[in-house]
Short mmCIF file of C-alpha atoms in Angstrom, two decimals:
data_model
loop_
_atom_site.label_atom_id
_atom_site.label_comp_id
_atom_site.label_asym_id
_atom_site.label_seq_id
_atom_site.Cartn_x
_atom_site.Cartn_y
_atom_site.Cartn_z
CA MET A 1 95.54 87.78 118.75
CA VAL A 2 92.53 88.18 116.52
CA SER A 3 92.98 91.94 117.17
CA THR A 4 96.71 91.90 116.35
CA ILE A 5 95.95 90.07 113.18
CA PHE A 6 93.24 92.45 112.05
CA VAL A 7 95.71 95.29 112.78
CA GLY A 8 98.00 93.30 110.35
CA LEU A 9 95.24 92.90 107.63
CA VAL A 10 94.62 96.67 107.84
CA ASP A 11 98.24 97.36 107.14
CA LEU A 12 98.20 94.74 104.29
CA VAL A 13 95.09 96.21 102.48
CA SER A 14 96.25 99.84 103.10
CA GLY A 15 99.60 98.79 101.21
CA VAL A 16 97.58 96.70 98.51
CA ARG A 17 95.50 99.82 97.91
CA LEU A 18 98.49 101.93 96.89
CA TRP A 19 99.40 99.49 93.99
CA PRO A 20 100.56 102.43 91.91
CA VAL A 21 103.07 102.91 94.23
CA TRP A 22 104.73 99.33 94.26
CA THR A 23 104.34 98.45 90.90
CA ALA A 24 105.94 101.64 89.64
CA LEU A 25 109.02 100.94 91.83
CA ALA A 26 109.03 97.42 91.06
CA ARG A 27 109.17 98.09 87.43
CA GLU A 28 112.01 100.51 87.78
CA ASP A 29 113.81 98.27 89.97
CA ILE A 30 113.75 95.50 87.06
CA ASP A 31 114.46 98.41 84.59
CA ASP A 32 117.35 99.42 86.51
CA GLN A 33 119.02 96.37 86.63
CA HIS A 34 119.08 95.93 83.05
CA ARG A 35 118.91 99.39 81.56
CA ARG A 36 122.42 99.43 80.12
CA THR A 37 122.02 95.87 78.45
CA THR A 38 120.71 95.57 74.66
CA LEU A 39 118.53 92.70 75.47
CA GLY A 40 117.46 94.29 79.03
CA PRO A 41 115.44 91.72 80.92
CA VAL A 42 115.29 88.88 78.19
CA TRP A 43 118.91 87.99 79.93
CA LEU A 44 116.57 86.63 82.81
CA THR A 45 115.18 84.04 80.20
CA ILE A 46 118.48 83.44 78.58
CA ASN A 47 120.21 82.69 82.18
CA TYR A 48 117.20 80.38 82.97
CA LEU A 49 117.59 78.60 79.47
CA MET A 50 121.29 78.17 79.95
CA PHE A 51 121.23 76.94 83.64
CA ALA A 52 118.14 74.46 82.80
CA GLY A 53 119.44 73.18 79.60
CA THR A 54 122.77 72.32 81.32
CA PHE A 55 121.32 70.66 84.24
CA ILE A 56 119.01 68.90 81.87
CA PHE A 57 121.96 67.77 79.75
CA VAL A 58 123.92 66.90 82.55
CA ILE A 59 121.63 64.88 84.89
CA HIS A 60 119.33 63.39 82.30
CA PRO A 61 118.69 60.05 83.34
CA SER A 62 118.81 57.03 81.21
CA ASN A 63 116.18 55.36 82.50
CA THR A 64 113.30 55.84 79.96
CA GLU A 65 110.48 56.28 81.90
CA GLN A 66 112.07 58.85 83.88
CA GLY A 67 114.02 60.41 80.74
CA SER A 68 110.95 60.93 78.97
CA ILE A 69 109.44 63.49 81.21
CA TYR A 70 112.76 64.55 82.67
CA ALA A 71 113.05 68.13 80.96
CA PRO A 72 109.92 69.44 81.60
CA TYR A 73 110.22 67.80 85.25
CA ALA A 74 113.56 69.77 86.04
CA ALA A 75 112.37 72.77 84.06
CA ILE A 76 109.14 73.42 85.86
CA GLY A 77 110.84 72.69 89.10
CA LEU A 78 113.61 74.98 88.25
CA MET A 79 111.37 77.74 87.34
CA ILE A 80 109.45 77.49 90.68
CA TRP A 81 112.67 76.97 92.87
CA PHE A 82 114.17 80.44 91.20
CA TYR A 83 110.86 82.29 92.04
CA LEU A 84 110.90 81.17 95.75
CA MET A 85 114.45 81.66 96.19
CA ASP A 86 114.14 85.06 94.71
CA ASN A 87 111.53 86.24 97.21
CA ILE A 88 113.20 84.37 100.08
CA ASN A 89 116.49 85.74 99.80
CA GLN A 90 115.61 89.14 99.35
CA ALA A 91 112.80 89.21 101.94
CA VAL A 92 115.56 88.80 104.72
CA THR A 93 116.96 92.05 104.08
CA LEU A 94 114.03 93.85 102.75
CA PHE A 95 113.59 96.18 105.77
CA ALA A 96 117.19 97.11 106.09
CA ARG A 97 117.15 97.89 102.24
CA GLU A 98 114.13 100.30 102.59
CA GLU A 99 115.30 101.95 105.72
CA SER A 100 115.13 105.39 104.03
CA TYR A 101 111.68 104.96 102.95
CA ILE A 102 110.55 103.67 106.35
CA LYS A 103 111.94 106.63 108.37
CA GLY A 104 111.06 108.90 105.87
CA THR A 105 107.73 108.17 104.61
CA ARG A 106 104.60 106.92 106.06
CA LEU A 107 103.80 104.18 103.64
CA PRO A 108 102.69 100.71 105.10
CA LEU A 109 105.32 98.18 105.54
CA SER A 110 103.23 96.18 103.04
CA VAL A 111 103.98 98.58 100.52
CA TYR A 112 107.67 97.25 100.21
CA ILE A 113 106.40 93.57 100.82
CA MET A 114 104.28 93.91 97.57
CA ARG A 115 107.38 95.94 95.73
CA LEU A 116 109.50 93.01 96.48
CA GLY A 117 106.97 90.49 95.21
CA MET A 118 106.18 92.39 92.29
CA GLN A 119 109.77 92.53 91.37
CA ALA A 120 110.10 89.03 91.56
CA LEU A 121 106.89 88.23 89.65
CA ILE A 122 108.31 90.13 86.83
CA ARG A 123 111.63 88.23 86.67
CA ALA A 124 109.45 85.20 86.96
CA VAL A 125 107.44 85.82 83.57
CA TYR A 126 110.77 85.80 81.58
CA THR A 127 111.60 82.55 83.41
CA LEU A 128 108.11 81.22 82.69
CA THR A 129 108.79 81.86 78.91
CA GLY A 130 111.70 79.89 79.09
CA CYS A 131 110.28 76.84 81.26
CA LEU A 132 107.66 77.27 78.67
CA ALA A 133 109.56 76.45 75.66
CA ILE A 134 111.21 73.66 77.45
CA VAL A 135 107.72 71.78 78.28
CA LEU A 136 106.83 72.49 74.48
CA ILE A 137 110.08 71.44 73.03
CA SER A 138 109.97 68.24 75.14
CA GLY A 139 106.47 67.54 73.58
CA PHE A 140 104.09 68.12 75.89
CA PHE A 141 101.29 70.88 74.86
CA PRO A 142 98.66 72.52 76.62
CA THR A 143 95.68 70.62 77.72
CA PHE A 144 92.76 71.41 80.16
CA GLY A 145 94.70 70.01 83.05
CA TRP A 146 97.07 72.70 82.69
CA LEU A 147 94.64 74.89 84.24
CA TRP A 148 95.39 72.91 87.84
CA SER A 149 98.92 74.27 87.30
CA VAL A 150 97.71 77.99 86.59
CA LEU A 151 95.55 77.48 89.82
CA ALA A 152 98.76 76.16 91.61
CA ILE A 153 100.72 79.04 90.73
CA LEU A 154 97.98 81.53 91.69
CA VAL A 155 98.19 79.69 95.32
CA ILE A 156 101.95 80.36 95.26
CA LEU A 157 101.53 83.79 94.33
CA ALA A 158 99.23 84.44 97.07
CA THR A 159 101.66 82.98 99.92
CA ILE A 160 104.54 84.92 98.69
CA PRO A 161 103.56 87.95 100.62
CA ALA A 162 103.18 86.18 103.80
CA ALA A 163 106.55 84.39 103.32
CA ILE A 164 108.14 88.03 102.66
CA ILE A 165 106.38 89.24 105.85
CA LEU A 166 107.58 86.14 107.85
CA LEU A 167 111.38 86.27 106.68
CA ALA A 168 111.62 90.23 106.49
CA MET A 169 110.96 90.24 110.48
CA LEU A 170 113.19 87.66 111.14
CA GLY A 171 115.88 89.42 109.09
CA THR A 172 115.01 92.56 110.77
CA PHE A 173 115.37 91.36 114.34
CA PHE A 174 117.80 88.66 113.66
CA PRO A 175 120.18 90.28 110.95
CA ASP A 176 122.21 86.91 110.57
CA SER A 177 119.24 85.10 109.20
CA GLN A 178 120.50 86.44 106.03
CA PHE A 179 123.32 84.26 105.91
CA ILE A 180 121.63 81.31 107.41
CA ILE A 181 118.61 81.50 104.81
CA SER A 182 120.90 82.47 101.79
CA ASN A 183 122.85 78.76 102.74
CA LEU A 184 119.60 76.87 103.27
CA MET A 185 118.29 78.26 99.89
CA ARG A 186 122.00 77.42 98.15
CA VAL A 187 121.97 73.70 99.38
CA GLY A 188 118.07 73.81 99.25
CA MET A 189 118.27 73.42 95.83
CA PHE A 190 119.70 70.06 95.92
CA LEU A 191 117.66 68.94 98.80
CA THR A 192 114.39 69.61 97.14
CA PRO A 193 113.27 67.57 94.07
CA ILE A 194 114.10 69.60 91.27
CA PHE A 195 116.67 67.33 89.65
CA TRP A 196 115.88 64.19 91.18
CA ILE A 197 112.86 62.31 91.00
CA TYR A 198 111.52 60.49 93.92
CA THR A 199 110.17 57.11 93.65
CA PRO A 200 107.09 56.35 95.61
CA GLY A 201 107.95 53.89 98.46
CA GLU A 202 111.49 54.95 98.47
CA GLY A 203 112.64 55.54 101.92
CA GLY A 204 115.93 56.56 103.72
CA ALA A 205 117.21 60.40 103.28
CA ARG A 206 115.78 61.09 99.61
CA GLY A 207 112.32 60.26 101.31
CA MET A 208 112.64 62.55 103.95
CA LEU A 209 113.81 65.06 101.91
CA TYR A 210 110.93 64.47 100.00
CA TYR A 211 108.27 64.68 102.65
CA TRP A 212 109.59 67.03 105.02
CA ASN A 213 110.31 69.59 102.54
CA PRO A 214 107.29 72.05 102.19
CA PHE A 215 108.76 73.21 98.67
CA THR A 216 108.16 69.75 97.59
CA TYR A 217 104.58 70.15 97.82
CA TYR A 218 104.38 73.64 96.07
CA ILE A 219 106.69 72.56 93.16
CA ASN A 220 104.65 69.38 92.53
CA LEU A 221 101.28 71.17 92.74
CA VAL A 222 102.46 73.12 89.51
CA ARG A 223 104.20 70.31 87.97
CA GLU A 224 102.06 67.22 88.09
CA PRO A 225 98.98 68.36 86.08
CA ILE A 226 101.60 69.18 83.21
CA LEU A 227 103.37 65.97 83.68
CA SER A 228 100.22 63.67 84.36
CA GLY A 229 97.00 65.60 84.05
CA ALA A 230 96.10 66.36 87.41
CA PRO A 231 97.39 67.28 90.92
CA HIS A 232 97.44 65.15 93.78
CA ILE A 233 94.77 66.13 96.19
CA SER A 234 97.34 65.64 99.40
CA ASP A 235 99.87 67.84 97.76
CA ALA A 236 97.06 70.90 97.16
CA MET A 237 95.78 70.01 100.77
CA THR A 238 99.39 70.38 102.43
CA CYS A 239 99.79 73.56 100.10
CA ILE A 240 96.58 75.30 101.52
CA ALA A 241 97.28 74.15 105.37
CA ILE A 242 101.10 75.58 104.80
CA SER A 243 99.68 79.10 103.48
CA ALA A 244 97.04 79.36 105.65
CA PHE A 245 99.48 78.90 108.47
CA ALA A 246 101.86 81.14 106.84
CA TRP A 247 99.62 83.75 106.75
CA ILE A 248 97.84 83.69 110.03
CA LEU A 249 101.61 84.21 111.20
CA ALA A 250 102.41 86.81 108.96
CA LEU A 251 99.69 88.78 109.91
CA TYR A 252 100.04 88.36 113.55
CA LEU A 253 103.64 89.52 113.35
CA LEU A 254 102.94 92.53 111.01
CA GLY A 255 100.17 93.69 113.46
CA ARG A 256 102.49 93.25 116.33
CA LEU A 257 105.83 94.30 115.18
CA ARG A 258 104.69 96.89 112.15
CA HIS A 259 105.53 99.98 114.61
CA GLU A 260 108.69 98.03 116.15
CA VAL A 261 110.61 97.95 112.83
CA VAL A 262 111.31 101.80 112.60
CA PHE A 263 113.30 101.44 115.89
CA ALA A 264 115.10 98.23 114.49
CA LEU A 265 116.67 99.45 111.65
CA MET B 1 87.64 122.87 107.70
CA ASN B 2 89.29 124.04 111.06
CA ILE B 3 93.05 122.82 111.13
CA SER B 4 94.45 122.35 114.30
CA LEU B 5 97.31 119.94 116.05
CA ASP B 6 96.86 119.05 119.24
CA VAL B 7 99.80 117.51 121.13
CA ARG B 8 99.54 116.25 124.71
CA ASN B 9 101.97 114.68 126.99
CA VAL B 10 103.83 112.87 124.18
CA SER B 11 106.78 110.84 125.09
CA LEU B 12 108.86 108.53 122.79
CA ILE B 13 110.98 106.03 124.33
CA TYR B 14 113.51 104.83 121.46
CA PRO B 15 114.44 101.02 121.92
CA LEU B 16 118.16 100.73 121.62
CA ARG B 17 117.82 97.17 120.62
CA THR B 18 120.65 94.72 120.73
CA LYS B 19 119.59 92.24 118.06
CA PHE B 20 120.26 88.91 118.52
CA SER B 21 123.42 88.26 116.60
CA LEU B 22 126.18 86.18 116.58
CA ALA B 23 128.66 89.34 115.50
CA PRO B 24 130.81 90.30 118.09
CA LYS B 25 129.14 92.89 120.81
CA ASP B 26 128.79 96.43 119.24
CA HIS B 27 130.32 98.76 122.07
CA ARG B 28 129.09 101.69 120.35
CA VAL B 29 125.99 102.14 122.26
CA GLY B 30 127.27 104.25 125.12
CA GLY B 31 125.73 104.58 128.59
CA ARG B 32 126.93 107.78 129.83
CA ASP B 33 124.02 109.76 128.78
CA LYS B 34 121.60 110.05 131.37
CA ARG B 35 118.80 109.66 128.82
CA ILE B 36 119.82 105.98 128.48
CA ASN B 37 118.17 103.61 130.60
CA GLY B 38 117.88 99.85 130.92
CA GLN B 39 120.48 97.39 130.73
CA GLY B 40 121.87 94.79 128.32
CA ARG B 41 119.65 93.87 125.55
CA LEU B 42 116.75 96.17 127.02
CA ARG B 43 118.30 99.59 126.82
CA PHE B 44 116.37 102.66 125.69
CA VAL B 45 116.51 106.13 125.72
CA LYS B 46 113.70 108.74 126.33
CA ALA B 47 113.94 110.86 123.04
CA LEU B 48 110.83 113.09 123.93
CA ASN B 49 109.53 113.77 127.37
CA ASP B 50 105.92 114.77 128.24
CA VAL B 51 105.82 117.16 124.88
CA SER B 52 102.52 119.20 124.87
CA PHE B 53 101.41 122.19 122.68
CA SER B 54 98.50 123.31 120.59
CA LEU B 55 98.47 124.75 117.24
CA SER B 56 95.41 126.50 115.47
CA SER B 57 95.22 127.53 111.88
CA GLY B 58 97.88 130.44 111.35
CA ASP B 59 100.11 129.20 113.70
CA ARG B 60 103.94 128.44 112.74
CA LEU B 61 105.94 126.95 115.33
CA GLY B 62 109.52 127.02 115.34
CA LEU B 63 111.52 124.37 117.08
CA ILE B 64 114.71 125.06 118.50
CA GLY B 65 117.51 123.40 120.47
CA ASN B 66 121.03 121.76 119.98
CA ASN B 67 121.66 118.70 118.03
CA GLY B 68 119.95 115.56 120.05
CA ALA B 69 117.52 118.09 121.72
CA GLY B 70 114.50 116.06 119.52
CA LYS B 71 113.36 118.32 117.28
CA THR B 72 113.71 115.79 114.11
CA THR B 73 112.55 113.19 116.28
CA LEU B 74 109.26 115.29 117.58
CA LEU B 75 108.55 116.12 113.46
CA LYS B 76 108.63 112.49 112.85
CA VAL B 77 106.27 111.61 115.59
CA LEU B 78 103.95 114.06 114.13
CA TYR B 79 104.22 112.94 110.95
CA GLY B 80 103.53 109.36 112.07
CA ILE B 81 106.93 107.77 111.52
CA TYR B 82 107.55 107.01 115.07
CA PRO B 83 104.55 105.92 117.11
CA PRO B 84 104.58 107.94 120.65
CA SER B 85 105.18 105.77 123.51
CA HIS B 86 102.79 108.00 125.76
CA GLY B 87 100.28 110.82 125.10
CA THR B 88 98.21 111.66 122.15
CA ILE B 89 98.22 113.77 119.12
CA ALA B 90 95.07 115.02 117.41
CA ALA B 91 95.43 116.55 113.82
CA GLN B 92 92.91 117.96 112.30
CA GLY B 93 93.81 118.62 108.61
CA ARG B 94 96.29 116.75 106.25
CA ILE B 95 99.90 116.58 107.25
CA ASP B 96 102.83 116.73 104.57
CA ALA B 97 106.62 116.98 105.49
CA LEU B 98 109.47 118.32 103.80
CA PHE B 99 112.30 115.96 105.31
CA ASN B 100 114.74 114.65 102.89
CA ILE B 101 113.74 115.84 99.42
CA ASN B 102 116.11 113.68 97.52
CA LEU B 103 114.28 110.20 98.85
CA GLY B 104 113.11 108.20 96.17
CA PHE B 105 115.02 109.80 93.31
CA ARG B 106 116.69 107.28 90.50
CA ARG B 107 119.62 108.12 88.82
CA GLU B 108 118.75 105.85 85.77
CA ALA B 109 115.42 106.86 85.16
CA THR B 110 114.22 110.29 83.60
CA GLY B 111 113.37 113.66 85.20
CA ARG B 112 109.76 113.55 84.15
CA ARG B 113 109.77 109.47 85.56
CA ASN B 114 111.29 110.78 88.67
CA ILE B 115 108.54 113.32 89.28
CA GLU B 116 105.98 110.45 88.70
CA LEU B 117 107.63 107.95 91.22
CA ARG B 118 108.06 110.81 93.97
CA GLY B 119 104.33 111.89 93.18
CA LEU B 120 103.16 108.49 93.78
CA ILE B 121 105.40 108.39 97.00
CA ASN B 122 103.78 111.24 98.43
CA GLY B 123 100.47 109.92 97.96
CA TRP B 124 99.29 111.43 94.78
CA THR B 125 97.08 109.54 92.15
CA GLN B 126 98.08 109.24 88.48
CA SER B 127 95.86 112.27 87.89
CA GLU B 128 97.21 114.43 90.44
CA VAL B 129 100.72 113.68 89.14
CA ASP B 130 99.77 114.16 85.19
CA ALA B 131 97.87 117.56 86.70
CA ARG B 132 101.07 118.90 88.43
CA MET B 133 103.68 117.68 86.17
CA GLU B 134 104.00 120.64 83.94
CA GLU B 135 103.85 122.97 86.74
CA ILE B 136 106.60 121.35 88.30
CA VAL B 137 108.90 121.04 85.03
CA ALA B 138 108.34 124.70 84.39
CA PHE B 139 109.44 125.71 87.92
CA SER B 140 112.54 123.49 87.96
CA GLU B 141 113.28 125.43 84.37
CA LEU B 142 114.61 122.09 83.35
CA GLU B 143 112.06 121.45 80.20
CA ASP B 144 114.94 120.84 77.94
CA PHE B 145 116.48 117.97 80.17
CA ILE B 146 113.32 116.41 81.64
CA ASP B 147 113.31 113.31 79.28
CA MET B 148 117.03 112.66 80.23
CA PRO B 149 117.95 110.32 83.05
CA ILE B 150 119.05 112.43 85.98
CA LYS B 151 122.21 110.91 86.04
CA ALA B 152 123.00 113.17 83.29
CA TYR B 153 122.30 116.37 85.49
CA SER B 154 124.47 118.58 87.38
CA GLN B 155 124.26 118.40 91.07
CA GLY B 156 122.58 121.81 90.94
CA MET B 157 119.97 120.70 88.10
CA ALA B 158 118.92 117.63 90.40
CA ALA B 159 118.72 119.62 93.54
CA ARG B 160 116.14 121.75 91.52
CA LEU B 161 114.16 119.17 90.41
CA ALA B 162 114.11 117.72 93.82
CA PHE B 163 113.04 120.82 95.34
CA SER B 164 110.26 121.75 92.65
CA VAL B 165 108.76 118.25 93.37
CA ALA B 166 109.08 118.38 97.18
CA THR B 167 107.48 121.59 97.20
CA SER B 168 104.56 120.84 94.97
CA LEU B 169 102.33 120.43 97.58
CA LYS B 170 98.93 121.87 99.16
CA PRO B 171 99.80 121.40 102.75
CA GLU B 172 97.44 121.99 105.66
CA ILE B 173 99.88 120.99 108.21
CA LEU B 174 103.39 121.14 107.21
CA LEU B 175 106.37 119.89 108.76
CA MET B 176 110.00 120.94 108.11
CA ASP B 177 113.31 120.03 109.12
CA GLU B 178 115.05 122.76 108.11
CA TRP B 179 114.34 125.43 105.61
CA ILE B 180 115.07 123.87 102.25
CA GLY B 181 116.76 125.59 99.24
CA ALA B 182 118.46 124.79 95.86
CA GLY B 183 120.41 125.61 92.92
CA ASP B 184 122.19 128.77 91.68
CA PRO B 185 121.65 132.36 93.43
CA PRO B 186 118.54 133.08 90.90
CA PHE B 187 116.96 130.16 91.62
CA GLN B 188 117.67 130.17 95.60
CA GLU B 189 115.65 133.50 95.81
CA LYS B 190 112.91 131.82 93.61
CA SER B 191 113.10 128.68 96.01
CA ARG B 192 113.13 131.06 98.98
CA GLN B 193 109.75 132.78 97.33
CA ARG B 194 108.14 129.29 97.02
CA MET B 195 108.95 128.22 100.74
CA ARG B 196 107.59 131.62 101.56
CA GLU B 197 104.31 130.75 99.53
CA LEU B 198 104.12 127.23 100.99
CA ALA B 199 104.64 128.24 104.16
CA ASN B 200 101.81 131.22 103.81
CA ARG B 201 99.50 128.37 101.91
CA ALA B 202 99.82 125.94 104.99
CA GLY B 203 97.26 126.43 107.71
CA ILE B 204 99.82 125.25 110.36
CA VAL B 205 103.40 125.26 109.92
CA VAL B 206 106.20 123.58 112.17
CA LEU B 207 109.60 124.33 111.33
CA ALA B 208 112.68 123.01 113.07
CA SER B 209 116.04 125.10 112.38
CA HIS B 210 119.18 126.22 114.11
CA ASN B 211 118.62 129.42 111.99
CA HIS B 212 117.09 131.83 114.56
CA LYS B 213 116.62 134.58 112.16
CA LEU B 214 114.71 132.38 109.71
CA LEU B 215 112.54 131.44 112.79
CA ARG B 216 111.77 134.72 114.00
CA ASP B 217 110.93 136.13 110.26
CA THR B 218 108.44 132.67 109.53
CA CYS B 219 107.00 131.90 112.96
CA ASN B 220 104.91 133.48 115.62
CA LYS B 221 105.36 130.81 118.16
CA ILE B 222 108.84 129.22 119.25
CA MET B 223 109.53 125.97 121.06
CA MET B 224 112.78 125.27 122.91
CA LEU B 225 113.88 121.73 123.32
CA ASP B 226 116.71 120.26 125.29
CA LYS B 227 117.18 116.54 125.71
CA GLY B 228 113.73 115.68 124.49
CA SER B 229 111.82 118.00 126.97
CA VAL B 230 110.37 121.22 126.19
CA LEU B 231 112.76 123.57 127.90
CA HIS B 232 110.40 126.84 126.78
CA PHE B 233 107.50 127.35 124.91
CA PHE B 234 107.31 131.03 123.68
CA PRO B 235 103.67 132.00 122.52
CA ASP B 236 105.15 134.91 120.69
CA ILE B 237 108.05 136.28 119.12
CA ASP B 238 108.48 139.07 121.73
CA ALA B 239 108.75 136.54 124.31
CA PHE B 240 111.59 134.66 122.56
CA GLU B 241 113.34 137.94 121.67
CA LYS B 242 113.27 138.63 125.17
CA HIS B 243 114.74 135.43 126.55
CA SER B 244 117.38 135.81 123.33
CA CYS B 245 118.37 139.12 124.91
#
């Protein structure tokens, strides 16, 4: 198993080294999507602001304690969710979309993984701008505690390639998964504490959705330092454990299946 | 450096993977071809069977055979796209390939940007791209259009650009799936000349084609494939000519 993980790691490193290729392709992908528009990718910020603004306006709780933090709470949750959803939904069909490259070039599979990660990151920068605007307008201004959120974002960024590998492999060998995943992500937005606030000690379905949902921990990790000044250690430990497990499994699958993908497309 | 390509007992078993799916069963994968073995979800085709040959600097190998004989598959195995199931490939020298020259071209991007992207995909560094840029633009004769999106190009202009980028190689071992050409008659002559120069510059060329005349003119060795196996290996063109008569 260790040697297989090492093979996966070699593929990953060789792909990362080709950063001029995947950054150029990702930039071109984003430009292509907005080339004919006047505002270009700024539409991503506008879309986010409209979506987040509508939800905050409609769902804003009357409870003063929750109401005072609700706008940044929902804005940050939604920004992270959009970034994760973008990666996850596209990862399932990644290798099928890249078939002509995979069957026509010798680029390592990790080039396509990084290309998708980079695309989603560029889009996320535009939503981040909108999110920051909502947070600042809500009266939350930068403190040193926000550095924890920056660190949390780095943890998410570092985990995304592993998630893309896992889902791309799943989608390649089980094509139906693209529909299962997109449906799960659609309902997942409502099952994850993005718009609703969990009250500690609350049991029932909400408690289960809160504790058994891995997205909860990543979103909390970014959100808590901005709202309360520091992250919860338990969130950080859970995220690191999930990320480490995801990476081990992803590298194993990449090492084990990287030569099989070309035959499965 | 001594350029060589040594292929020993290479076979490729291509799995006809029936993916786990809830969709109705796909019956397009037939079972009549004797090369298709296995049952149910574990079907496979022996796309290459025990292929061996050895080439050294100056060799030009032509691959012939009917459609489905394994020519393109062999080229892709040599290039490293398909890993061989058995056997070994030992290459001394950098391998370049001309398979799909339009791969990676983006309609919305300018000609110049497409040259850059294609170069990066080929494995060139940014400074190599910059160094070759003007030569590629000049060869394509698209100087006045190079900063326009290629969706504004005619088919012929786009083909000229694709050809110019794809053949801007300094190959040591060159793999080609059919001889490529592009453009109007004057450009076609220019592209023929370019291809001849490219083949001459390469230490080793492996060219798959149905054009026997082209292979006679270009190659010094011919390998005939049939259903993934080597039917004949002609060590020189005279032997191939005798067999063809």
